[in-house]
PDB file of C-alpha atoms in Angstrom:
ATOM      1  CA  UNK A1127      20.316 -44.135  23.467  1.00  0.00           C
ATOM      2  CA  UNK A1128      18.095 -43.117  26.612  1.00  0.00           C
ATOM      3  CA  UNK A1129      19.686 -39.701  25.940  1.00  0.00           C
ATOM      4  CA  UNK A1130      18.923 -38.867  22.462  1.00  0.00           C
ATOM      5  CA  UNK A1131      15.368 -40.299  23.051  1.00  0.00           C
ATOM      6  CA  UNK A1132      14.781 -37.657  25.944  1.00  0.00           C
ATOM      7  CA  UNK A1133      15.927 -34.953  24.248  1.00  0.00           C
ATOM      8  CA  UNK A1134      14.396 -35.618  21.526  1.00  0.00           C
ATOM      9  CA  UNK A1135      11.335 -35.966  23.119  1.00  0.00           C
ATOM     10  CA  UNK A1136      11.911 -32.445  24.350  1.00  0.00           C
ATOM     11  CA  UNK A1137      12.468 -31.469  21.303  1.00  0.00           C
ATOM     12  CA  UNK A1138       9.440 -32.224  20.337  1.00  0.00           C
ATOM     13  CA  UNK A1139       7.435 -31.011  23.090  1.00  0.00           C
ATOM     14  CA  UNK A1140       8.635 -27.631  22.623  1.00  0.00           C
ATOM     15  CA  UNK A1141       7.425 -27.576  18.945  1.00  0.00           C
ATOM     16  CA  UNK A1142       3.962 -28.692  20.066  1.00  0.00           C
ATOM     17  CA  UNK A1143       4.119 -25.458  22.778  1.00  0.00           C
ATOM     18  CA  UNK A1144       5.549 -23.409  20.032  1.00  0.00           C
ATOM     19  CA  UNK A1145       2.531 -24.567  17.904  1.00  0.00           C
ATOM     20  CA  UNK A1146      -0.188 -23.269  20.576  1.00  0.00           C
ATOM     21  CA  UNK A1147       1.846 -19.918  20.761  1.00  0.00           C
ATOM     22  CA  UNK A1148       2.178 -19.806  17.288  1.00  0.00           C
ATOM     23  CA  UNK A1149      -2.119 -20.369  16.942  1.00  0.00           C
ATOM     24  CA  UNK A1150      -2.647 -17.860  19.950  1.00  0.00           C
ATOM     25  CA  UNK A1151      -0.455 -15.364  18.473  1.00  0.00           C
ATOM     26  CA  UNK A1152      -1.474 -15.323  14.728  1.00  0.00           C
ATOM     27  CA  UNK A1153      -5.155 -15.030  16.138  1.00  0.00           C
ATOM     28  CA  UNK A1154      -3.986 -11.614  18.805  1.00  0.00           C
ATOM     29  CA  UNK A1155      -2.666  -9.956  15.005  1.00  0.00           C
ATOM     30  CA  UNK A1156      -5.811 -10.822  13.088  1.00  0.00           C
ATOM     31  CA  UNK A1157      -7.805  -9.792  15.750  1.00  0.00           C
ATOM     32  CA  UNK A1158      -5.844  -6.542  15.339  1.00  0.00           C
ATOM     33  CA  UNK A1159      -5.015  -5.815  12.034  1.00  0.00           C
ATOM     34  CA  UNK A1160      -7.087  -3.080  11.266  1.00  0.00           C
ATOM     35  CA  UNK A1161      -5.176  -0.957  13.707  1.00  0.00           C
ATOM     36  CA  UNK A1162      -2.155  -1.818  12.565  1.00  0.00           C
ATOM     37  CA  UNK A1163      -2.752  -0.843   9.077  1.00  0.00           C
ATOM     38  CA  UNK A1164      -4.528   2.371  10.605  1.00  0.00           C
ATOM     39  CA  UNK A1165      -1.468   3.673  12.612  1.00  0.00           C
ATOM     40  CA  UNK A1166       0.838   2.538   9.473  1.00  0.00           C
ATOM     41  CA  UNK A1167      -1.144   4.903   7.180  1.00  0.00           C
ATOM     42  CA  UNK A1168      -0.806   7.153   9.923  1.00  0.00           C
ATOM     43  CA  UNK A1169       2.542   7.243   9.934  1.00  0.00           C
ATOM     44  CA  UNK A1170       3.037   7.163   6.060  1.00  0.00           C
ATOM     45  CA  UNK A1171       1.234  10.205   5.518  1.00  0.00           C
ATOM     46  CA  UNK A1172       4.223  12.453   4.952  1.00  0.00           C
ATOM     47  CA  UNK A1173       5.976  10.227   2.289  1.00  0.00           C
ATOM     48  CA  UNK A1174       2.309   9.545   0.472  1.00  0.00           C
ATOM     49  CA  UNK A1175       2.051  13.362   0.239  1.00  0.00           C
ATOM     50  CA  UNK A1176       5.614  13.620  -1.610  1.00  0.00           C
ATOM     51  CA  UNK A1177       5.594  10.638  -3.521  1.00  0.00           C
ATOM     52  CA  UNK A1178       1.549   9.783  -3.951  1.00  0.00           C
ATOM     53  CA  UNK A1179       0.075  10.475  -7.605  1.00  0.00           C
ATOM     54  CA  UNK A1180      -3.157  12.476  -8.381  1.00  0.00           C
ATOM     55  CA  UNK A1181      -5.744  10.270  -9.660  1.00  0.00           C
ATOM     56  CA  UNK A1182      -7.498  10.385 -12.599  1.00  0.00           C
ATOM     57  CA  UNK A1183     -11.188  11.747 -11.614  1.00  0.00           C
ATOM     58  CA  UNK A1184     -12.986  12.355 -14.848  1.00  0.00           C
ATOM     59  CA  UNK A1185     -12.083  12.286 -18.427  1.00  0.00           C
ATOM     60  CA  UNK A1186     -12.941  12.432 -21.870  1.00  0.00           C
ATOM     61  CA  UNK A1187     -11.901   9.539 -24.229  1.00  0.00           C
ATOM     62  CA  UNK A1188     -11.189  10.343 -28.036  1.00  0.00           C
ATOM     63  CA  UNK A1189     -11.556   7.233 -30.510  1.00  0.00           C
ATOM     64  CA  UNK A1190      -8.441   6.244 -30.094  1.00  0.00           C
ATOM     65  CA  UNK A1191      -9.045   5.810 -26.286  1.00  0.00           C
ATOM     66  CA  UNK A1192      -6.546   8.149 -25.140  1.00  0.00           C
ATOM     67  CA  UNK A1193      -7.686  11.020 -22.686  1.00  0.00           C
ATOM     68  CA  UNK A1194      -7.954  14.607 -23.071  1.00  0.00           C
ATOM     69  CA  UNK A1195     -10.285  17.329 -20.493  1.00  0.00           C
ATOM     70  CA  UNK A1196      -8.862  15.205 -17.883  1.00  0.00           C
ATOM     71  CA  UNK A1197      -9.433  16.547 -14.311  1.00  0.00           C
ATOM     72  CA  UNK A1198      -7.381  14.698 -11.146  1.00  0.00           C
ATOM     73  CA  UNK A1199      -8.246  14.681  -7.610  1.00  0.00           C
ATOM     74  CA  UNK A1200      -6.159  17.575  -5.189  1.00  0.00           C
ATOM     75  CA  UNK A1201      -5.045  14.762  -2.937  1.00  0.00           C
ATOM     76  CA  UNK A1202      -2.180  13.017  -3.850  1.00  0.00           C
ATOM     77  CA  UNK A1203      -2.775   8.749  -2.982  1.00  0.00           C
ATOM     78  CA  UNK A1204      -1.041   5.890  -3.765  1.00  0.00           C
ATOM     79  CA  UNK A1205      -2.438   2.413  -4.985  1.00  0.00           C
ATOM     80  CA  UNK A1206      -2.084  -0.680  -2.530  1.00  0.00           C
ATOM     81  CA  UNK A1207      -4.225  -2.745  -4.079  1.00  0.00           C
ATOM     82  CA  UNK A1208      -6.794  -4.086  -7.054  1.00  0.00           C
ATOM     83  CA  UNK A1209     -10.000  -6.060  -6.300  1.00  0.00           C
ATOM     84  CA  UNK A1210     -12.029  -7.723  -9.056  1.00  0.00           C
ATOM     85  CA  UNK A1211     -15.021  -4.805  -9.302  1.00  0.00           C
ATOM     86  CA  UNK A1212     -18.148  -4.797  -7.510  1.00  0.00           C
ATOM     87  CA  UNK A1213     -21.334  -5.031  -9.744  1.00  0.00           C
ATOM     88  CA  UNK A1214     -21.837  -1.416  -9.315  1.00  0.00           C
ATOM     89  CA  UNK A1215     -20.784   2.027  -7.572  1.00  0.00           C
ATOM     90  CA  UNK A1216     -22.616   3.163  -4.443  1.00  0.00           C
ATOM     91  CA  UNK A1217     -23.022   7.161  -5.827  1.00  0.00           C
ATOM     92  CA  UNK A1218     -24.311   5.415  -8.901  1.00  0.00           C
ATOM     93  CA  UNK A1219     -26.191   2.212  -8.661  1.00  0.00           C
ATOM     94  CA  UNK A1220     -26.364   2.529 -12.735  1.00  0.00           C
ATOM     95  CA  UNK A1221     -22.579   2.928 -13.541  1.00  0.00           C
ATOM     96  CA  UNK A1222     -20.275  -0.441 -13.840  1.00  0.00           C
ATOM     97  CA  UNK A1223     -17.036  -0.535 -12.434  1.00  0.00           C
ATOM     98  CA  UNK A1224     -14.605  -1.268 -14.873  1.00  0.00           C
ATOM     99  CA  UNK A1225     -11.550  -1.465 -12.054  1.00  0.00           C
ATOM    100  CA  UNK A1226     -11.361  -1.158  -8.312  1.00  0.00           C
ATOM    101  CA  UNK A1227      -8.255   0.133  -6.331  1.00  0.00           C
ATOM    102  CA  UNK A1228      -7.479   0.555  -2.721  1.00  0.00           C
ATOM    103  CA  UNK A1229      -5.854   3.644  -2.209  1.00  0.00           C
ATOM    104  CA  UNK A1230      -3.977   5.584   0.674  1.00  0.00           C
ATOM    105  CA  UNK A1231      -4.424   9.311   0.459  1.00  0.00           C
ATOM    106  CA  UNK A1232      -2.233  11.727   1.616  1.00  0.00           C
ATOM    107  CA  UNK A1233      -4.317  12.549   4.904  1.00  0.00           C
ATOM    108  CA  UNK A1234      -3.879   8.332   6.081  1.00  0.00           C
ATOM    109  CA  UNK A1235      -7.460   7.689   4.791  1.00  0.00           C
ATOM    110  CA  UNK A1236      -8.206   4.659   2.858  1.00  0.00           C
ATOM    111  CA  UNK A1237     -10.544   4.717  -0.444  1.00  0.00           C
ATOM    112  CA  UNK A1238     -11.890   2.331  -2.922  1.00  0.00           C
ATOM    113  CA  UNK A1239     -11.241   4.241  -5.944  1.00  0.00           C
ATOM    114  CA  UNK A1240     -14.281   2.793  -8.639  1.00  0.00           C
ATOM    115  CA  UNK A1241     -13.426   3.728 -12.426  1.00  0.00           C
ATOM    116  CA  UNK A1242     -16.663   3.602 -14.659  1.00  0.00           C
ATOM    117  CA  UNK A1243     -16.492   3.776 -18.679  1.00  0.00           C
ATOM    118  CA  UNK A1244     -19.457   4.817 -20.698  1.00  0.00           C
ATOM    119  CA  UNK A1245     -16.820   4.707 -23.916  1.00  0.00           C
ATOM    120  CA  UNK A1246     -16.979   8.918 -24.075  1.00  0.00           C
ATOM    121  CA  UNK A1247     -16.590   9.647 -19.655  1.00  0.00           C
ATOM    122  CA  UNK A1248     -14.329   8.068 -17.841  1.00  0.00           C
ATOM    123  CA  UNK A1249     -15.231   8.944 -14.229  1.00  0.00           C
ATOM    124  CA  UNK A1250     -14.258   7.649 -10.992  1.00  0.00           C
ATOM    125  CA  UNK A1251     -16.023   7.696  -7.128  1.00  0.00           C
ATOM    126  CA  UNK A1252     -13.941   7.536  -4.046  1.00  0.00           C
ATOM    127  CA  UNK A1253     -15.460   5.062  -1.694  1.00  0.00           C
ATOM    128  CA  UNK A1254     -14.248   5.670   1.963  1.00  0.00           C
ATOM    129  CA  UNK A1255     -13.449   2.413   3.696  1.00  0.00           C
ATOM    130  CA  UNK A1256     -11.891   1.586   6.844  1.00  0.00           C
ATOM    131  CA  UNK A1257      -8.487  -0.357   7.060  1.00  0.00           C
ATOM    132  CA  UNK A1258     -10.524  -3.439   8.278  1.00  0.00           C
ATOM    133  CA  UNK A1259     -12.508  -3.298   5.861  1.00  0.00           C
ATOM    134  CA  UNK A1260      -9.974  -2.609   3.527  1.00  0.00           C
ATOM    135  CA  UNK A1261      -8.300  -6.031   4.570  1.00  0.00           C
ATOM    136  CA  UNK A1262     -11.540  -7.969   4.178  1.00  0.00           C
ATOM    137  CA  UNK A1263     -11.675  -7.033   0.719  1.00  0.00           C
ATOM    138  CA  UNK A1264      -7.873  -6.355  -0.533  1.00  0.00           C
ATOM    139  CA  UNK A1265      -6.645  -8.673   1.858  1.00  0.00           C
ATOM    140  CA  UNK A1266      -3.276  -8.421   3.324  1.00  0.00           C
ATOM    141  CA  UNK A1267      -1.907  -7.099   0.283  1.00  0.00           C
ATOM    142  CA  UNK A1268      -3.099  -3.556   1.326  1.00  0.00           C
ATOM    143  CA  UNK A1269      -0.265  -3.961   4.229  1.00  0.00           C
ATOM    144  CA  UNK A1270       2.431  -5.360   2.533  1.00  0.00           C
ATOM    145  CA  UNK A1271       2.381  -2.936  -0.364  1.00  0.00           C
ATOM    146  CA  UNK A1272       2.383  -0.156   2.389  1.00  0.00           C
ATOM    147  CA  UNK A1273       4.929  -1.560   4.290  1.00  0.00           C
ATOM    148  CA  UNK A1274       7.186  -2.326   1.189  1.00  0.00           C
ATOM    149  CA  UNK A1275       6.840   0.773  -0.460  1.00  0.00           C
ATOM    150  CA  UNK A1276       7.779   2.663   2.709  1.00  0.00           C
ATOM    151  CA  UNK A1277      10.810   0.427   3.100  1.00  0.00           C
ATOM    152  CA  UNK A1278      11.578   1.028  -0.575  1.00  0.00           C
ATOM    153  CA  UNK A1279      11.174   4.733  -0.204  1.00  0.00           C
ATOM    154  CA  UNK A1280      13.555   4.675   2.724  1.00  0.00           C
ATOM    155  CA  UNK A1281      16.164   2.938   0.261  1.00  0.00           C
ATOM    156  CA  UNK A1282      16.147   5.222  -2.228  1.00  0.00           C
ATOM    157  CA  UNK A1283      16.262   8.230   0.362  1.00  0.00           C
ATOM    158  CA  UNK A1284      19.305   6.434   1.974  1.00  0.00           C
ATOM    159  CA  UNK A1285      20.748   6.244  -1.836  1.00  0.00           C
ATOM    160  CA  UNK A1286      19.996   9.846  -2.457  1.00  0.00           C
ATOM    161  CA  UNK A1287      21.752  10.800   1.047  1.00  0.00           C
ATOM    162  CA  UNK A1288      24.819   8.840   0.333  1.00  0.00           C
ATOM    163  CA  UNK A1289      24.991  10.243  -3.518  1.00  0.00           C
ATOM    164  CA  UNK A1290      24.702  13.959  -1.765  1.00  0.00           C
ATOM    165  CA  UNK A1291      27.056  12.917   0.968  1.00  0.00           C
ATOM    166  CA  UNK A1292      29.592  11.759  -1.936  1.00  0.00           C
ATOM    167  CA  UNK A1293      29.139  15.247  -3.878  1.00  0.00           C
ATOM    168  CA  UNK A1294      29.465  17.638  -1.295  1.00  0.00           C
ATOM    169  CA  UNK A1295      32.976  15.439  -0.114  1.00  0.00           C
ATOM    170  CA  UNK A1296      34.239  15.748  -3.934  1.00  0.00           C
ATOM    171  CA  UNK A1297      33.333  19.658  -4.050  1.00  0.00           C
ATOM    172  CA  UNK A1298      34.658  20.714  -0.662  1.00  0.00           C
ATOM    173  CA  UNK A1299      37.527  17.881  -1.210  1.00  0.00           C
ATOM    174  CA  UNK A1300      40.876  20.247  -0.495  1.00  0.00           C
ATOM    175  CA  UNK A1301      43.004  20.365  -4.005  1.00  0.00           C
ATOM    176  CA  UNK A1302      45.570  17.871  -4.898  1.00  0.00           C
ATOM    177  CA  UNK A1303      49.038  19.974  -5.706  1.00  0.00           C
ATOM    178  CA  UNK A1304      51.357  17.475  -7.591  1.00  0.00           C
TER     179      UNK A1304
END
């Protein structure tokens, strides 16, 4: 019985040690996930410039609240995350946000993207912010979606590869003679 008590007291010593690394560790990431989330947007700039949208600047709504007149940004961005709307936008201290996105553009810059409703204009601002700050508010959303839809844009480029890979075999595939 000595035996199992010892190592089970070992046992749970090295949990307790794991516990401290654990706390020290967790704290050396937080301390630098801004940078992290910098050099990933870094590195996904390539992919958000094939697969990123253009965003809706400014509009007109009709009365059925569909758009027409509408004009997009150049740079192509893609959402990572939604915040509940600040009370206003910084160009326009007068103009309520109606929604709030964090957004990656295609040159690895983040951007609150503010959309303001008057019922006629729907108009937008793009807010630079800086992917600390874009933690702090979107929390750690903002890297997940970045991470997961890089890992789900490598999928469907390895599905696209192997469906090439499969056609090219079947056309240059030598004739059956039977």
């Amino acid at each position: 019985m000595d035996e199992i008590e010892a190592g089970f007291e070992k046992i749970m010593q090295k949990i307790e040690d794991m516990k401290k690394t654990d706390a020290t560790l967790s704290e050396q990431v937080k301390a630098h996930d801004g940078e992290l989330l910098g050099r990933m947007a870094a590195m996904a700039k390539p992919v958000v410039k094939s697969v990123g949208l253009n965003l809706l600047r400014i509009g007109k709504q009709d009365t059925k609240n569909e758009l027409y007149d509408a004009n997009y940004y150049t740079e192509k961005m893609i959402v990572l995350g939604k915040s509940d709307p600040a009370a206003f936008r910084p160009d326009d201290p007068s103009k309520k946000i109606a929604d709030q996105f964090c957004v990656l553009s295609e040159k690895g810059k983040f951007y609150e993207l503010m959309y303001s409703s008057d019922g006629f204009i729907t108009d937008s601002y793009l807010n630079p912010i800086d992917p600390k700050s874009a933690i702090g508010v979107y929390g750690y959303d903002v890297m997940f979606m970045l991470y997961q839809g890089m890992h789900d844009y490598m999928k469907s480029e390895e599905e696209l590869l192997s469906a090439l890979e499969k056609v090219i075999g079947y056309i240059f595939a030598t004739p059956r003679t039977t």
